[in-house]
């Protein structure tokens, strides 16, 4: 028509049609802007963005022949969901949690996209991609990036996309061993009856994986990704579980509770903070309580309409913050490809489950089940040999913390002075051994050098009585080379040796010392 105007194209077609479409657009000049801020050309492109990293790169090479980055809007509609946007603002617009939002305070992150619906309405498409490509490679990683990305300098598109790409690219590379042990896939039993599904299809409809990030802020924190069709109930959420390294007030060793924050998108968009407080009344018991706030209440929900209204508005406004970048897409495929390749080789056999049951989740329960190894509780019993100013105050502190302390000193007077504090007196090494349980912990608070060696290896020393599995802690300021020699000697007996320099003087020993710990990691 010879009129310069804005042009917005929306492509929801298989990638193999892109070349023809873009070639014909370019032939008539529809791919280029016609003038300044008015007359722009922008293209919205639906996933899948290729089938793997190789085809994604080919797609990007093709697109660059016709468009510049500012014209391309790759759609992951989860970025337009209220709850995903709320995660970012919950973290970066409030100071309540962000200072504790890292590997030091968070024990595990779980992303769940479980649906009761199946693949019945899109059999041919779903069979070609499977659960991992359909939601794991994109939606779940974007949800994860919202929870873990580093504090952005601003909320502009360039900075947000850079931060998301940075964190996704830091996902730990897969190994054959990790794929075999930390991934699970399954298919619901009636899947093969759906129109468009290939005969004997091995496409997964349920996945569960455990991974982690190598980013310095998150290294070592287990991340669990779980998604599936025809599950017993619909659960779409991100759960952030906090560490609880110290036993809380009113907790018991067998009931070590945790706090958590849950970002949930179904059935309602809401954020729930789980915490613990005292049960009203006379008993000193705890109960779990929650702070829950809904982002807003829907009068009705029409799938995708809300998200796509935002996406179209953002594209018209030229805001790419809710669209994924080339770097994000390639980082997502880099993480996904090794798993899909291994599954196609049947390294992880395809399990099956009855639709709308818990069979799949139960079969995959071992993935991410034991995030932190269970350490048997250590009996709070130990001996302290050497009850001078440091040793005596250390004994008092341990007894105040509920430990049963057996005490021995070269002179009986120092031992007797602590009996009224609760010390179990021992007037010889042999009595120390007899007063301790089968598993023995002995803390030495004697001068460095020969006194330590005499107690360990001398006539009537500890090595004549201790057994394999017992622990000796040298709390004095021993020379490190002497400590190394002692550790090697004691290792022959099966005795664990720790060199724990204790700093802070008598006051520190009584109220909280600085401990410099050395030993086998």
XYZ file of C-alpha atoms in Angstrom:
521
model
C 0.000 0.000 0.000
C 3.031 2.242 0.168
C 2.356 3.190 3.801
C 5.041 3.074 6.507
C 3.602 1.420 9.592
C 4.496 -0.763 12.543
C 4.485 -4.487 11.811
C 4.229 -7.259 14.421
C 4.399 -10.864 13.212
C 3.506 -13.849 15.391
C 4.908 -17.240 14.357
C 3.527 -20.432 15.878
C 4.819 -22.813 13.213
C 7.350 -25.656 13.085
C 10.920 -24.360 12.690
C 11.306 -26.095 9.329
C 8.935 -23.460 7.837
C 10.950 -20.491 9.068
C 13.283 -20.232 6.101
C 10.467 -19.990 3.542
C 8.493 -17.520 5.653
C 11.414 -15.197 6.291
C 12.672 -15.403 2.718
C 9.295 -14.296 1.361
C 9.004 -11.565 4.014
C 12.406 -10.230 3.008
C 11.506 -10.360 -0.682
C 8.819 -7.723 -0.144
C 10.704 -5.803 2.543
C 8.531 -6.768 5.511
C 11.534 -7.694 7.624
C 13.007 -4.196 7.755
C 11.787 -1.099 9.618
C 10.608 1.693 7.384
C 11.408 4.674 9.522
C 12.626 5.674 13.003
C 10.549 4.903 16.080
C 7.522 4.520 13.864
C 7.487 1.821 11.250
C 9.239 -0.910 13.233
C 9.157 -4.628 12.395
C 9.115 -7.190 15.221
C 8.685 -10.957 15.178
C 7.274 -13.084 18.001
C 8.456 -16.696 17.782
C 6.954 -19.609 19.703
C 8.980 -22.534 21.022
C 10.423 -24.967 20.254
C 13.530 -23.031 19.341
C 15.106 -26.022 17.627
C 15.330 -29.578 18.936
C 18.774 -29.295 20.503
C 21.720 -26.930 20.803
C 22.879 -27.570 17.237
C 19.509 -26.801 15.629
C 18.994 -23.808 17.949
C 22.271 -22.314 16.738
C 21.234 -22.944 13.115
C 17.950 -21.155 13.818
C 19.753 -18.150 15.255
C 22.113 -18.039 12.264
C 19.108 -18.065 9.917
C 17.289 -15.324 11.806
C 20.342 -13.061 11.796
C 20.241 -13.035 7.991
C 16.925 -11.206 8.145
C 16.667 -9.489 11.541
C 18.688 -7.805 14.282
C 18.358 -8.922 17.918
C 16.073 -6.002 18.814
C 13.475 -7.331 16.357
C 13.322 -10.876 17.749
C 10.988 -11.845 20.599
C 11.342 -15.501 21.626
C 8.330 -16.524 23.696
C 8.395 -18.449 26.950
C 4.986 -17.504 28.320
C 6.027 -18.477 31.868
C 8.032 -15.254 32.015
C 4.703 -13.398 31.777
C 3.093 -15.329 34.627
C 2.344 -13.230 37.681
C 4.048 -15.617 40.102
C 7.301 -15.755 38.099
C 7.430 -11.967 37.988
C 6.497 -11.889 41.673
C 9.541 -14.016 42.562
C 11.844 -11.358 41.163
C 10.145 -8.523 43.022
C 9.761 -10.568 46.209
C 13.538 -10.945 46.263
C 14.815 -7.649 44.936
C 12.174 -5.203 46.206
C 12.391 -6.410 49.819
C 15.344 -6.810 52.159
C 13.751 -9.409 54.434
C 15.153 -12.516 52.753
C 17.719 -11.500 50.146
C 20.638 -11.393 52.603
C 19.880 -15.062 53.404
C 19.178 -16.057 49.796
C 22.242 -18.151 48.947
C 23.999 -21.460 49.587
C 24.811 -20.550 53.180
C 21.145 -20.370 54.173
C 19.240 -22.418 51.586
C 19.389 -26.207 51.639
C 17.373 -27.157 48.555
C 15.311 -25.708 45.703
C 12.500 -27.737 44.110
C 10.616 -26.795 40.930
C 7.405 -28.751 40.258
C 5.117 -28.655 37.212
C 2.685 -31.525 37.787
C -0.591 -31.622 35.846
C -3.696 -33.804 35.989
C -4.297 -33.294 32.265
C -2.607 -35.436 29.642
C -1.319 -34.979 26.104
C -4.620 -35.963 24.490
C -5.199 -32.693 22.615
C -1.737 -32.443 21.078
C -0.501 -35.980 20.629
C 1.721 -35.595 17.556
C 3.440 -32.459 18.868
C 3.959 -33.830 22.378
C 5.277 -37.156 21.126
C 7.999 -35.341 19.204
C 9.233 -33.393 22.225
C 8.373 -35.169 25.506
C 8.111 -33.709 28.991
C 11.724 -32.566 29.262
C 11.735 -30.564 26.027
C 8.153 -29.387 26.556
C 8.556 -27.819 30.014
C 11.904 -28.838 31.546
C 14.183 -27.216 28.983
C 12.371 -23.884 29.165
C 9.648 -23.123 31.746
C 11.330 -24.873 34.663
C 14.737 -23.352 34.005
C 13.204 -19.893 33.759
C 11.456 -20.440 37.104
C 14.775 -21.573 38.546
C 16.559 -18.522 37.168
C 14.020 -16.199 38.812
C 14.799 -17.795 42.183
C 18.581 -17.918 41.814
C 19.779 -15.142 39.513
C 22.089 -12.503 40.914
C 20.804 -9.080 41.972
C 20.292 -7.070 38.746
C 21.531 -3.502 38.456
C 18.108 -2.542 37.112
C 14.936 -4.185 35.802
C 15.680 -3.412 32.170
C 15.539 -6.128 29.513
C 19.274 -6.240 28.853
C 20.227 -6.687 32.519
C 17.479 -9.197 33.372
C 18.225 -11.373 30.346
C 21.948 -11.265 31.081
C 21.374 -12.364 34.684
C 19.026 -15.179 33.642
C 21.459 -16.465 31.027
C 24.339 -16.273 33.514
C 22.623 -18.484 36.093
C 21.235 -21.026 33.595
C 24.664 -21.341 32.011
C 26.100 -22.203 35.451
C 24.088 -25.438 35.763
C 26.505 -28.269 36.495
C 27.512 -30.251 33.384
C 26.070 -33.760 33.307
C 28.148 -36.921 33.571
C 27.081 -40.436 32.595
C 27.053 -41.416 36.278
C 24.926 -38.464 37.365
C 22.384 -38.995 34.597
C 22.042 -42.644 35.575
C 21.700 -41.937 39.298
C 19.962 -38.559 39.397
C 17.394 -38.635 36.594
C 14.142 -40.547 36.160
C 11.632 -40.756 33.315
C 8.281 -42.479 32.882
C 5.242 -42.655 30.606
C 1.614 -43.072 31.663
C 0.069 -46.338 30.563
C -2.683 -45.066 28.225
C -0.384 -42.631 26.419
C 0.018 -44.931 23.412
C -3.740 -44.813 22.713
C -3.696 -41.089 21.924
C -4.157 -40.059 18.305
C -0.865 -39.023 16.724
C 1.374 -41.054 19.046
C 3.863 -43.305 17.245
C 3.712 -47.038 17.887
C 5.875 -48.156 20.825
C 6.743 -44.539 21.595
C 9.420 -44.037 24.246
C 8.460 -40.402 24.886
C 8.487 -39.487 28.560
C 5.428 -37.883 30.165
C 7.017 -37.594 33.628
C 10.518 -36.486 34.600
C 12.459 -35.914 37.783
C 16.076 -34.762 37.975
C 18.490 -33.561 40.616
C 21.190 -31.098 39.663
C 23.007 -28.073 41.066
C 24.529 -24.770 40.016
C 28.247 -24.029 39.855
C 27.654 -20.320 40.473
C 29.623 -19.203 43.573
C 26.421 -18.141 45.345
C 24.765 -21.550 44.900
C 27.438 -24.229 44.492
C 26.441 -27.393 46.335
C 22.742 -26.591 46.785
C 20.671 -29.495 45.377
C 18.064 -28.499 42.799
C 15.192 -30.874 42.023
C 13.139 -30.524 38.822
C 9.905 -32.539 38.582
C 7.215 -32.405 35.899
C 4.540 -34.729 34.598
C 1.210 -35.315 32.866
C -1.792 -37.207 34.264
C -0.617 -36.879 37.854
C -2.859 -37.367 40.878
C -3.015 -33.647 41.578
C -1.916 -30.449 39.910
C 1.077 -28.813 41.606
C 2.931 -25.916 40.010
C 5.372 -24.276 42.375
C 8.897 -23.408 43.402
C 9.825 -24.470 46.938
C 12.824 -22.901 48.672
C 13.861 -24.902 51.749
C 16.057 -23.138 54.291
C 18.855 -24.717 56.266
C 18.511 -25.156 60.008
C 22.081 -25.876 61.122
C 21.497 -25.369 64.847
C 18.885 -27.194 66.879
C 16.076 -24.713 67.435
C 14.588 -23.834 70.800
C 11.976 -26.451 71.808
C 13.080 -28.806 68.992
C 14.182 -32.366 69.583
C 17.054 -34.095 67.720
C 14.586 -36.359 65.883
C 12.351 -33.447 64.848
C 14.703 -30.973 63.205
C 12.349 -28.537 61.481
C 12.925 -26.191 58.545
C 11.512 -22.947 57.235
C 10.514 -22.622 53.607
C 9.089 -20.197 51.081
C 6.749 -21.561 48.399
C 5.854 -19.693 45.208
C 2.706 -21.369 43.873
C 0.903 -20.717 40.592
C -1.936 -23.247 40.752
C -4.714 -23.266 41.701
C -3.956 -19.694 42.851
C -0.996 -17.372 42.480
C 0.294 -17.051 46.022
C 3.426 -16.903 48.139
C 3.530 -18.864 51.396
C 6.157 -18.536 54.126
C 6.315 -21.515 56.503
C 7.539 -20.899 60.037
C 7.229 -22.433 63.495
C 5.857 -21.044 66.723
C 4.820 -22.237 70.161
C 1.494 -23.995 70.567
C -0.743 -21.868 72.826
C -1.030 -23.202 76.347
C 1.263 -24.655 78.975
C 3.233 -27.153 76.877
C 6.455 -26.120 75.183
C 5.588 -27.592 71.806
C 5.941 -26.169 68.328
C 3.467 -26.087 65.472
C 3.848 -25.009 61.873
C 2.195 -21.768 60.826
C 2.116 -19.928 57.508
C 2.021 -16.422 56.162
C 0.139 -16.646 52.869
C -0.684 -13.804 50.558
C -2.451 -14.055 47.222
C -1.117 -11.948 44.399
C -4.691 -11.327 43.314
C -7.985 -13.188 43.069
C -9.194 -14.295 39.681
C -12.875 -14.233 38.818
C -12.113 -16.644 35.997
C -9.076 -18.167 34.376
C -8.716 -18.647 30.639
C -5.503 -20.486 29.868
C -2.757 -18.377 28.279
C -4.949 -15.282 27.687
C -3.523 -13.303 30.595
C 0.100 -14.148 29.758
C -0.223 -13.478 26.031
C -1.956 -10.157 26.619
C 1.174 -9.081 28.509
C 3.506 -10.517 25.893
C 1.766 -8.757 23.011
C 1.697 -5.486 24.933
C 5.403 -5.797 25.754
C 6.304 -6.587 22.150
C 4.381 -3.557 20.905
C 6.133 -1.443 23.540
C 9.521 -2.840 22.495
C 10.215 -4.377 25.934
C 12.137 -7.668 25.635
C 12.406 -8.364 29.390
C 9.689 -11.052 29.269
C 11.228 -12.752 26.236
C 14.182 -15.146 26.274
C 17.466 -14.233 24.654
C 19.656 -16.252 22.320
C 22.096 -16.803 25.201
C 19.352 -18.154 27.471
C 18.080 -20.547 24.813
C 21.522 -21.967 24.102
C 22.298 -22.347 27.822
C 19.013 -24.243 28.272
C 19.835 -26.656 25.462
C 23.370 -27.142 26.752
C 21.858 -28.416 30.010
C 19.128 -30.507 28.369
C 20.906 -32.235 25.468
C 23.118 -34.693 27.422
C 20.130 -36.050 29.349
C 17.932 -36.530 26.288
C 20.810 -38.189 24.434
C 21.418 -40.594 27.333
C 17.715 -41.402 27.617
C 17.545 -42.241 23.919
C 20.313 -44.781 24.572
C 18.153 -46.175 27.398
C 20.770 -45.417 30.046
C 17.765 -44.614 32.220
C 14.994 -47.123 31.370
C 11.531 -45.700 30.690
C 9.226 -46.571 33.590
C 5.424 -46.585 33.399
C 2.668 -45.413 35.710
C -1.094 -45.573 36.007
C -2.657 -42.213 35.088
C -3.848 -39.909 37.872
C -2.087 -41.847 40.625
C 1.030 -41.331 42.738
C 2.888 -44.229 41.102
C 5.343 -42.004 39.219
C 6.220 -39.795 42.181
C 6.653 -42.849 44.394
C 8.910 -44.574 41.854
C 11.051 -41.430 41.590
C 11.152 -40.774 45.327
C 14.858 -41.649 45.467
C 15.734 -38.624 43.309
C 16.532 -35.812 45.704
C 15.180 -37.804 48.646
C 18.233 -37.535 50.879
C 19.613 -34.108 50.183
C 21.725 -33.950 53.322
C 23.193 -37.185 54.652
C 21.678 -38.276 57.910
C 24.317 -38.152 60.613
C 23.584 -40.374 63.597
C 23.197 -38.242 66.712
C 26.412 -38.130 68.751
C 25.884 -38.873 72.445
C 26.587 -35.658 74.321
C 29.351 -37.220 76.393
C 33.049 -36.413 76.294
C 36.163 -36.169 78.429
C 38.423 -33.174 78.925
C 41.983 -33.893 80.009
C 43.674 -30.809 81.403
C 41.531 -28.670 83.706
C 43.569 -25.495 83.925
C 41.963 -22.126 83.230
C 41.154 -22.991 79.605
C 40.154 -26.602 80.211
C 38.023 -25.806 83.272
C 36.095 -23.084 81.466
C 35.646 -25.321 78.423
C 34.219 -28.012 80.711
C 31.807 -25.528 82.306
C 30.600 -24.356 78.897
C 30.034 -27.900 77.641
C 28.131 -28.844 80.797
C 25.954 -25.744 80.443
C 25.118 -26.943 76.931
C 23.860 -30.266 78.247
C 26.990 -32.383 77.816
C 28.080 -34.999 80.314
C 31.752 -34.154 80.865
C 34.316 -36.489 82.403
C 37.259 -34.460 83.705
C 40.853 -35.406 84.506
C 43.755 -33.247 85.584
C 47.329 -33.968 86.636
C 46.438 -32.573 90.070
C 43.257 -33.800 91.749
C 42.516 -30.383 93.248
C 41.491 -28.895 89.875
C 39.255 -31.885 89.211
C 37.517 -31.672 92.585
C 36.737 -27.966 92.153
C 34.456 -28.778 89.229
C 32.468 -31.606 90.799
C 29.854 -29.198 92.149
C 29.445 -27.850 88.585
C 28.434 -31.332 87.422
C 31.796 -32.744 86.325
C 32.270 -36.513 86.460
C 35.694 -36.830 88.130
C 38.399 -39.177 86.861
C 41.756 -39.426 88.613
C 43.575 -41.489 85.993
C 43.471 -42.149 82.251
C 42.019 -45.561 82.993
C 39.158 -43.971 84.959
C 38.520 -41.594 82.061
C 38.100 -44.549 79.708
C 35.822 -46.409 82.114
C 33.543 -43.382 82.557
C 32.987 -42.841 78.826
C 30.540 -44.675 76.532
C 31.662 -47.146 73.877
C 32.190 -44.358 71.320
C 34.700 -42.051 73.022
C 35.473 -38.368 72.459
C 38.439 -36.941 74.368
C 39.478 -33.292 74.289
C 43.048 -32.471 75.332
C 43.637 -29.066 76.933
C 47.279 -29.497 77.936
C 50.420 -27.554 76.915
C 51.699 -28.275 73.411
C 54.691 -30.496 72.741
C 55.787 -33.347 75.027
C 52.697 -33.253 77.342
C 50.461 -34.067 74.365
C 52.695 -36.934 73.209
C 52.904 -38.358 76.736
C 49.107 -38.476 77.085
C 48.695 -40.025 73.658
C 51.613 -42.435 73.357
C 53.358 -42.570 76.765
C 53.164 -45.274 79.396
C 49.493 -45.693 80.280
C 48.598 -43.214 77.505
C 45.374 -43.106 75.519
C 46.553 -45.394 72.723
C 46.626 -48.266 75.229
C 42.864 -47.889 75.799
C 41.178 -46.282 72.797
C 39.667 -48.328 69.988
C 38.920 -47.870 66.297
C 36.385 -45.072 65.741
C 37.243 -43.103 68.875
C 38.050 -39.391 68.543
C 40.862 -37.342 70.073
C 40.825 -33.531 69.845
C 43.956 -31.532 70.619
C 42.631 -28.172 71.823
C 46.032 -26.661 72.567
C 48.132 -24.618 70.195
C 50.289 -27.430 68.841
C 52.789 -26.988 66.031
C 51.094 -28.135 62.828
C 53.885 -30.536 61.839
C 53.592 -32.251 65.235
C 49.837 -32.541 64.698
C 50.349 -34.135 61.273
C 52.714 -36.738 62.767
C 50.270 -37.537 65.580
C 47.394 -37.908 63.132
C 49.378 -40.448 61.075
C 50.312 -42.443 64.162
C 46.758 -42.512 65.488
C 45.405 -43.437 62.072
C 47.201 -46.787 62.415
C 45.020 -47.447 65.460
C 41.878 -46.325 63.613
C 41.601 -43.306 65.933
C 40.387 -39.996 64.458
C 42.579 -37.031 65.391
C 41.623 -33.356 65.123
C 43.867 -30.377 65.792
C 41.593 -27.616 67.116
C 43.471 -24.507 68.116
C 41.356 -22.732 70.736
C 41.629 -18.947 70.782
C 40.020 -16.399 73.060
C 41.610 -17.117 76.404
C 39.755 -18.373 79.486
C 36.830 -16.024 78.798
C 36.498 -17.344 75.260
C 36.623 -20.930 76.491
C 33.802 -20.123 78.899
C 31.543 -18.069 76.647
C 32.494 -19.060 73.100
C 35.987 -19.504 71.679
C 37.349 -19.193 68.165
C 38.168 -22.727 66.998
C 40.704 -23.335 64.227
C 39.995 -26.861 63.076
C 42.346 -29.128 61.168
C 41.862 -32.759 60.255
C 40.720 -35.123 57.545
C 37.988 -33.471 55.469
